[in-house]
Rosetta silent file (secondary structure, phi, psi, omega in degrees, C-alpha in Angstrom):
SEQUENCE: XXXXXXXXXXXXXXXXXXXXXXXXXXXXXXXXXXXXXXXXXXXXXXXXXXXXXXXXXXXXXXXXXXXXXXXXXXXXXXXXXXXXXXXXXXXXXXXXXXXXXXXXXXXXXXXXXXXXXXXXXXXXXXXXXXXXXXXXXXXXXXXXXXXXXXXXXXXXXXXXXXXXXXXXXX
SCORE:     score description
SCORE:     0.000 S_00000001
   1 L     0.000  141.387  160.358   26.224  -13.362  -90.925 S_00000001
   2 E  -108.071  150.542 -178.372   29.608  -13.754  -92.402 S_00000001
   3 E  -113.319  109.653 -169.735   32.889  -12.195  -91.535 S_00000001
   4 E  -119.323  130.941 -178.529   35.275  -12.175  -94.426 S_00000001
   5 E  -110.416  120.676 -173.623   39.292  -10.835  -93.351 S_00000001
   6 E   -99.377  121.073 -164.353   40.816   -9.891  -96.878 S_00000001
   7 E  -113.719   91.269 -167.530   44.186   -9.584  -96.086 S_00000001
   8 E  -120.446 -157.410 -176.775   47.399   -8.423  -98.399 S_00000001
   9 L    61.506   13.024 -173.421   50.962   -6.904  -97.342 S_00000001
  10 L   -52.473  131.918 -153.013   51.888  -10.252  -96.187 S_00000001
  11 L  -111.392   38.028  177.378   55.700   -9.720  -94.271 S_00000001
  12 L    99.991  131.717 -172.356   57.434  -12.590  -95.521 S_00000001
  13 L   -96.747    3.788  157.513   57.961  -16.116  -94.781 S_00000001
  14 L  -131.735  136.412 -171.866   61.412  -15.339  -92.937 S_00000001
  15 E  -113.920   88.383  162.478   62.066  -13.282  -90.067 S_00000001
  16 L   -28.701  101.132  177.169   65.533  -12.455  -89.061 S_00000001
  17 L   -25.145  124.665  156.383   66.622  -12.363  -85.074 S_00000001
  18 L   -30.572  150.038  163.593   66.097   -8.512  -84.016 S_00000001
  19 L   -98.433  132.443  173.589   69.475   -6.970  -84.169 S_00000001
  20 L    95.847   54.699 -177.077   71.262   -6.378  -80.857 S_00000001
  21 L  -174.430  178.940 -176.581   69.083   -8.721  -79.187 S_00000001
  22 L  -125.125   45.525 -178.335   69.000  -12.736  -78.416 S_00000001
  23 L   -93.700  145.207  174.102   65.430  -12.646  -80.024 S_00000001
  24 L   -62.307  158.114  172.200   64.715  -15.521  -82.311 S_00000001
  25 L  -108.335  152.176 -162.677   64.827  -15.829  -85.957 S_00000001
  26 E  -130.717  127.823  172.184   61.462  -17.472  -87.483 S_00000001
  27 L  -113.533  156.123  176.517   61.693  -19.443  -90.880 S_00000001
  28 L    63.302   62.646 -167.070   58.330  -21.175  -92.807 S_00000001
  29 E  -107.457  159.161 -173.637   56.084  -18.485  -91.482 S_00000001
  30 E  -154.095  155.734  170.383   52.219  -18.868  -92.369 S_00000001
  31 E  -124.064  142.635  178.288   49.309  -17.035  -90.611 S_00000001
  32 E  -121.183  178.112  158.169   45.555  -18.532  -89.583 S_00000001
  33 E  -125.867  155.363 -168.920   43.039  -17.260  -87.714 S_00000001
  34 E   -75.805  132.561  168.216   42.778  -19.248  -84.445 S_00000001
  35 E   -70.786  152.012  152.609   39.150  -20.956  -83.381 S_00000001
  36 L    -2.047   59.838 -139.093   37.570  -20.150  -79.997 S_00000001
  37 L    63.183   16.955 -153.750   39.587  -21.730  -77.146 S_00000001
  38 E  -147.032   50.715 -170.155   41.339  -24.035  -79.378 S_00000001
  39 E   -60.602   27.883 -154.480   44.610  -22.192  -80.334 S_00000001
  40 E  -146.449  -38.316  159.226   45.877  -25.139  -81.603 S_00000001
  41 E   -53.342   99.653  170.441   42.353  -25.385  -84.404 S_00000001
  42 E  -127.461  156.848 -172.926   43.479  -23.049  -87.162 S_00000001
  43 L   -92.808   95.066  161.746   41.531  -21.913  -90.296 S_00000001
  44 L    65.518   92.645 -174.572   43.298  -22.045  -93.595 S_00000001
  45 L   -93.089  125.231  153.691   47.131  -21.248  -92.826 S_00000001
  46 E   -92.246  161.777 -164.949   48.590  -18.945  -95.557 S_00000001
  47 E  -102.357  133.433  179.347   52.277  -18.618  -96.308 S_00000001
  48 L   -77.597   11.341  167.351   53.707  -15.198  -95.390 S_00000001
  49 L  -113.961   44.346  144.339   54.917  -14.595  -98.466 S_00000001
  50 L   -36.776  141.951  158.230   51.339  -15.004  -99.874 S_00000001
  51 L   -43.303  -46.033 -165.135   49.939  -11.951 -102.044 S_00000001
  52 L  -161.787  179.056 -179.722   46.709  -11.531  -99.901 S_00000001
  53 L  -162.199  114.683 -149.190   45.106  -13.427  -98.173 S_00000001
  54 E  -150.890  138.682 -178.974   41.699  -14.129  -97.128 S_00000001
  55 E  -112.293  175.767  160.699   39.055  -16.079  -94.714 S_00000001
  56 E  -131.629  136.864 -141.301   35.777  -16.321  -94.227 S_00000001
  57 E  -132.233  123.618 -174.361   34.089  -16.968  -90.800 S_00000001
  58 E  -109.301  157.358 -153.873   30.473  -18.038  -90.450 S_00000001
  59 E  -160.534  124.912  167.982   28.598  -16.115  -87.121 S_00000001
  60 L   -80.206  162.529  175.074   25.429  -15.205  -85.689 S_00000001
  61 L  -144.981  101.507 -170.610   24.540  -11.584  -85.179 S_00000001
  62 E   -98.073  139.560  159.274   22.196  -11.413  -82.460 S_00000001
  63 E   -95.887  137.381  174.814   20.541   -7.742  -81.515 S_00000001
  64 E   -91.449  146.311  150.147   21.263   -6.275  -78.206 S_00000001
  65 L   -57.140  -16.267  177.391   20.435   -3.342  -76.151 S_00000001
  66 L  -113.044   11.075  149.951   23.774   -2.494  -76.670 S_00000001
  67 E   138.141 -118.559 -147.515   23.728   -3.159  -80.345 S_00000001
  68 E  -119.852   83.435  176.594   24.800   -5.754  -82.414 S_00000001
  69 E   -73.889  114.204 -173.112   26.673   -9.308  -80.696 S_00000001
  70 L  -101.233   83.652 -171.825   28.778  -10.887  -82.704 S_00000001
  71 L  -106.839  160.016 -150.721   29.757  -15.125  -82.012 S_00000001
  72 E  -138.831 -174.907  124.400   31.481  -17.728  -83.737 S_00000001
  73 L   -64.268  -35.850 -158.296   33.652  -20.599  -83.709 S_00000001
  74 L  -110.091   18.030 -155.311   36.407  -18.376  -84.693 S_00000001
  75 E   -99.567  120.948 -177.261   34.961  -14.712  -82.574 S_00000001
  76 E   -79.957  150.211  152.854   37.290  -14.946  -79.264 S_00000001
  77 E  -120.714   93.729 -177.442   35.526  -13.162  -75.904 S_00000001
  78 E  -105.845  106.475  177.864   37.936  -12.089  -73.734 S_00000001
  79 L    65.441   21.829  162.373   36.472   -9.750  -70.697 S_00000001
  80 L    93.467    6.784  128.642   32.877   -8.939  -72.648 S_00000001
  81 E   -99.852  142.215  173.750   35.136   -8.135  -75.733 S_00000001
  82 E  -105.333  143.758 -165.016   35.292   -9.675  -79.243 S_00000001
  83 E  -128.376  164.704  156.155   38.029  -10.355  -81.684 S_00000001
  84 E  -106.912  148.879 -168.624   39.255  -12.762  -84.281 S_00000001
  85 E  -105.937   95.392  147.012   42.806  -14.249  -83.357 S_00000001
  86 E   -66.009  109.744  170.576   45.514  -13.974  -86.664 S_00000001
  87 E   -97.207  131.127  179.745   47.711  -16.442  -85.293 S_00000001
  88 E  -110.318  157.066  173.876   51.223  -15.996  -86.790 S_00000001
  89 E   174.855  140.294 -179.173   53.518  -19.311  -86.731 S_00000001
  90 E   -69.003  137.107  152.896   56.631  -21.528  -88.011 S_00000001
  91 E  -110.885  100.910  136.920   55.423  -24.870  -89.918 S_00000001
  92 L   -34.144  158.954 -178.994   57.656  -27.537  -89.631 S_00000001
  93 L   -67.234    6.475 -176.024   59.125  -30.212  -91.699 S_00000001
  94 L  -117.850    4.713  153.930   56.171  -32.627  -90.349 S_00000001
  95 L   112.362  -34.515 -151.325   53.665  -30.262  -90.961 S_00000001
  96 L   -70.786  124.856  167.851   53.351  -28.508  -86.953 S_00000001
  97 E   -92.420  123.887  166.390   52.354  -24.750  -86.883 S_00000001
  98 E  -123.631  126.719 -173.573   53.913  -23.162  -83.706 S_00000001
  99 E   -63.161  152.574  164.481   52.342  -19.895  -82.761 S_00000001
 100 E  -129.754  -14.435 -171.663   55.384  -17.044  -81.964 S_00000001
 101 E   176.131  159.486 -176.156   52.458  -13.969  -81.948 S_00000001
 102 E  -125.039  159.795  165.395   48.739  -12.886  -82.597 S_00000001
 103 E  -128.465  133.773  176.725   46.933   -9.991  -83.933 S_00000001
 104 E  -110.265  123.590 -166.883   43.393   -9.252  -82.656 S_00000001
 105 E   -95.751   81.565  168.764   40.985   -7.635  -85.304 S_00000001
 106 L   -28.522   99.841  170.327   38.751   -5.882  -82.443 S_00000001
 107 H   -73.139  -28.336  172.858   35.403   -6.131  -83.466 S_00000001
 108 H   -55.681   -5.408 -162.818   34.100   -3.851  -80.688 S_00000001
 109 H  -106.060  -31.710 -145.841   36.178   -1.073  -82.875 S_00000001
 110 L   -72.611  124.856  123.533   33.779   -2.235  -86.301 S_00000001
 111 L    -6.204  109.190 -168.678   31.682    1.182  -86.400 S_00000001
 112 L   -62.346  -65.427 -176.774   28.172    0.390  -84.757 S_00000001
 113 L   -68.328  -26.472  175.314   26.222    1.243  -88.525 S_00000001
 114 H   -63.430  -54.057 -168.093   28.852   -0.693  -90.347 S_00000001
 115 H   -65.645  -75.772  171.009   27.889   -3.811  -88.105 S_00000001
 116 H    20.365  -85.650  155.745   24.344   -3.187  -88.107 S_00000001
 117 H   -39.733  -35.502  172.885   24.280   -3.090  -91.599 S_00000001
 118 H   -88.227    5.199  144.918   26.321   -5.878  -91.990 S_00000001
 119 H   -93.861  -36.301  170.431   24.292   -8.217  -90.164 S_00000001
 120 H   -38.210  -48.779 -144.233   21.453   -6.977  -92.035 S_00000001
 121 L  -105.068  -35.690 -173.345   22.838   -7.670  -95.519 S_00000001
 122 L    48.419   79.858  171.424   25.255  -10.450  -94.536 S_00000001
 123 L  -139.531  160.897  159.056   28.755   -9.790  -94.555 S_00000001
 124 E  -129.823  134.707  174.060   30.934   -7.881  -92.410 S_00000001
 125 E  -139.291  109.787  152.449   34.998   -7.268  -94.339 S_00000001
 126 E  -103.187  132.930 -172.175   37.915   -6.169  -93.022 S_00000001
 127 E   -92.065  132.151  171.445   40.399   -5.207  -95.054 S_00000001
 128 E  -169.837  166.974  179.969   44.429   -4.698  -93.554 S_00000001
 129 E  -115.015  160.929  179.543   47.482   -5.218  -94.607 S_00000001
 130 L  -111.427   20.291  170.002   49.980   -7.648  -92.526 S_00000001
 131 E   -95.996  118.932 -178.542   53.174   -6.167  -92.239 S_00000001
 132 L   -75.450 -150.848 -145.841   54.354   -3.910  -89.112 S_00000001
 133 L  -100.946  -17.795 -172.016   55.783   -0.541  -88.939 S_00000001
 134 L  -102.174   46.597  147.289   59.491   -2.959  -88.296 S_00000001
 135 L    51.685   41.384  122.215   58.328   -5.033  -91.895 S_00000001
 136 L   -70.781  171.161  179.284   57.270   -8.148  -89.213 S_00000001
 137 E   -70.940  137.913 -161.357   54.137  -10.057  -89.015 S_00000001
 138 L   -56.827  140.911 -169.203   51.372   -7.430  -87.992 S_00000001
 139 L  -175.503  155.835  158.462   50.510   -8.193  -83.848 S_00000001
 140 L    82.483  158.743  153.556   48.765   -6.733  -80.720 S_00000001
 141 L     9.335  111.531 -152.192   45.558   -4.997  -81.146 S_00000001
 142 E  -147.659  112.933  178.823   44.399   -3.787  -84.521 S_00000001
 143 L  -144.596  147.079  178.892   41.306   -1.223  -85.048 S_00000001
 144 L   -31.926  128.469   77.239   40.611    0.998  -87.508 S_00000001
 145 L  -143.643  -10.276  166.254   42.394    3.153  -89.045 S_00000001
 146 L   -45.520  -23.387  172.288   45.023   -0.386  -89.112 S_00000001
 147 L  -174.996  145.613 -171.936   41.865   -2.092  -90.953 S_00000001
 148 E  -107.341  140.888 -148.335   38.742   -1.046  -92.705 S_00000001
 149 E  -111.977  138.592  173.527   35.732   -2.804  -91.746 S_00000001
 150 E  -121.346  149.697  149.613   32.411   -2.883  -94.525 S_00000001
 151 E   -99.343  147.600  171.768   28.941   -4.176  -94.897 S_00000001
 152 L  -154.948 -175.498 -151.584   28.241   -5.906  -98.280 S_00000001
 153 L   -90.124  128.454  178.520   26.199   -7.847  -99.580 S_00000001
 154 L   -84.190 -137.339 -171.026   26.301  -12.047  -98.323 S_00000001
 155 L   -88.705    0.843  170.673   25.091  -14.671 -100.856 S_00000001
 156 L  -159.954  141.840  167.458   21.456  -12.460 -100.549 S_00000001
 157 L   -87.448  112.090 -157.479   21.086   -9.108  -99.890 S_00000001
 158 L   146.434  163.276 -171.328   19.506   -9.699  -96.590 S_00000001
 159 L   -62.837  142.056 -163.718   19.688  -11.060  -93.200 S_00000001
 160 L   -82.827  144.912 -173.244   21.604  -14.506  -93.416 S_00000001
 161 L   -36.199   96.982 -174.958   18.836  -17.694  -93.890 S_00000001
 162 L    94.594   65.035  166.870   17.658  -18.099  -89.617 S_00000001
 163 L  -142.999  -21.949  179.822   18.823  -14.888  -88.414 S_00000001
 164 H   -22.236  -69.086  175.502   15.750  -13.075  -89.669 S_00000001
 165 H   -62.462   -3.683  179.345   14.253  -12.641  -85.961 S_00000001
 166 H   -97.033  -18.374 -171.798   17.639  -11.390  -84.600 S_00000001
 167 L  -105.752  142.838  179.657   18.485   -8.458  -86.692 S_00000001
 168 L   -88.331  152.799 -141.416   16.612   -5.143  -86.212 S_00000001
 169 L   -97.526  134.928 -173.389   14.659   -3.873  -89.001 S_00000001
 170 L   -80.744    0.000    0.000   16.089   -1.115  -91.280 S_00000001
């Protein structure tokens, strides 16, 4: 299975100190999504003042008694739940992305027949925009109705090529 995050609403590549506040101001801002224990491993950095923006994540989808488990490179498991990590962060003039904040796209939130189906067919997509309610980059915990999660079709409609024995049967 693949996990595709289509992303648009991007909040800008500069961020102004809070007002009233000693909080930093962030210039060159670009968002990834962070691998697995590796915060430092990022996928495809976009510029925040991209249009959209979008990754794609390859994953197993194993069936459970408790439904559908979804691991990665990029699917973080923190306390028996899993997310993907939008890492927001200034890029230097040498190139260095320094994280300032995350967003976690809760997969445990993805509607039990959306994943289902979408390791069957094999894709899972969430769709969000990346601007907060204060026009900053988008942070802290993010589940539907903040992003809408689909099954669709992967490069065959069907379970992705060795996953066959893992997915339950429609």
């Amino acid at each position: 299975m693949r996990i595709r995050i289509e992303a648009v609403d991007l909040p800008g590549r500069t961020r102004p100190a809070p007002a009233g506040s000693d909080g930093p101001a962030y210039a060159d801002i670009h968002v990834a999504v962070q691998r697995r224990d590796r915060p430092a491993e990022l996928l495809e950095p976009h510029p925040g003042d991209a249009a959209s923006a979008t990754w794609t994540l390859e994953c197993t989808a194993t069936a459970t008694p408790d439904g559908i488990d979804v691991t990665g490179p990029y699917v973080q498991d923190r306390l028996g739940r899993r997310f993907v990590y939008l890492s927001w962060g200034t890029v230097d003039d040498s190139g260095v992305f320094t994280m300032f904040r995350r967003a976690k796209l809760m997969l445990d939130a993805v509607p039990a027949d959306v994943l289902a189906a979408a390791a069957h067919r094999g894709l899972l997509v969430g769709r969000l925009g990346l601007t907060d309610v204060d026009g900053g980059p988008l942070c802290a915990r993010v589940e539907p109705p903040h992003i809408t999660w689909t099954a669709e079709p992967g490069d065959q409609d069907g379970p992705a090529p060795g996953h066959e024995d893992t997915i339950p049967p429609r």
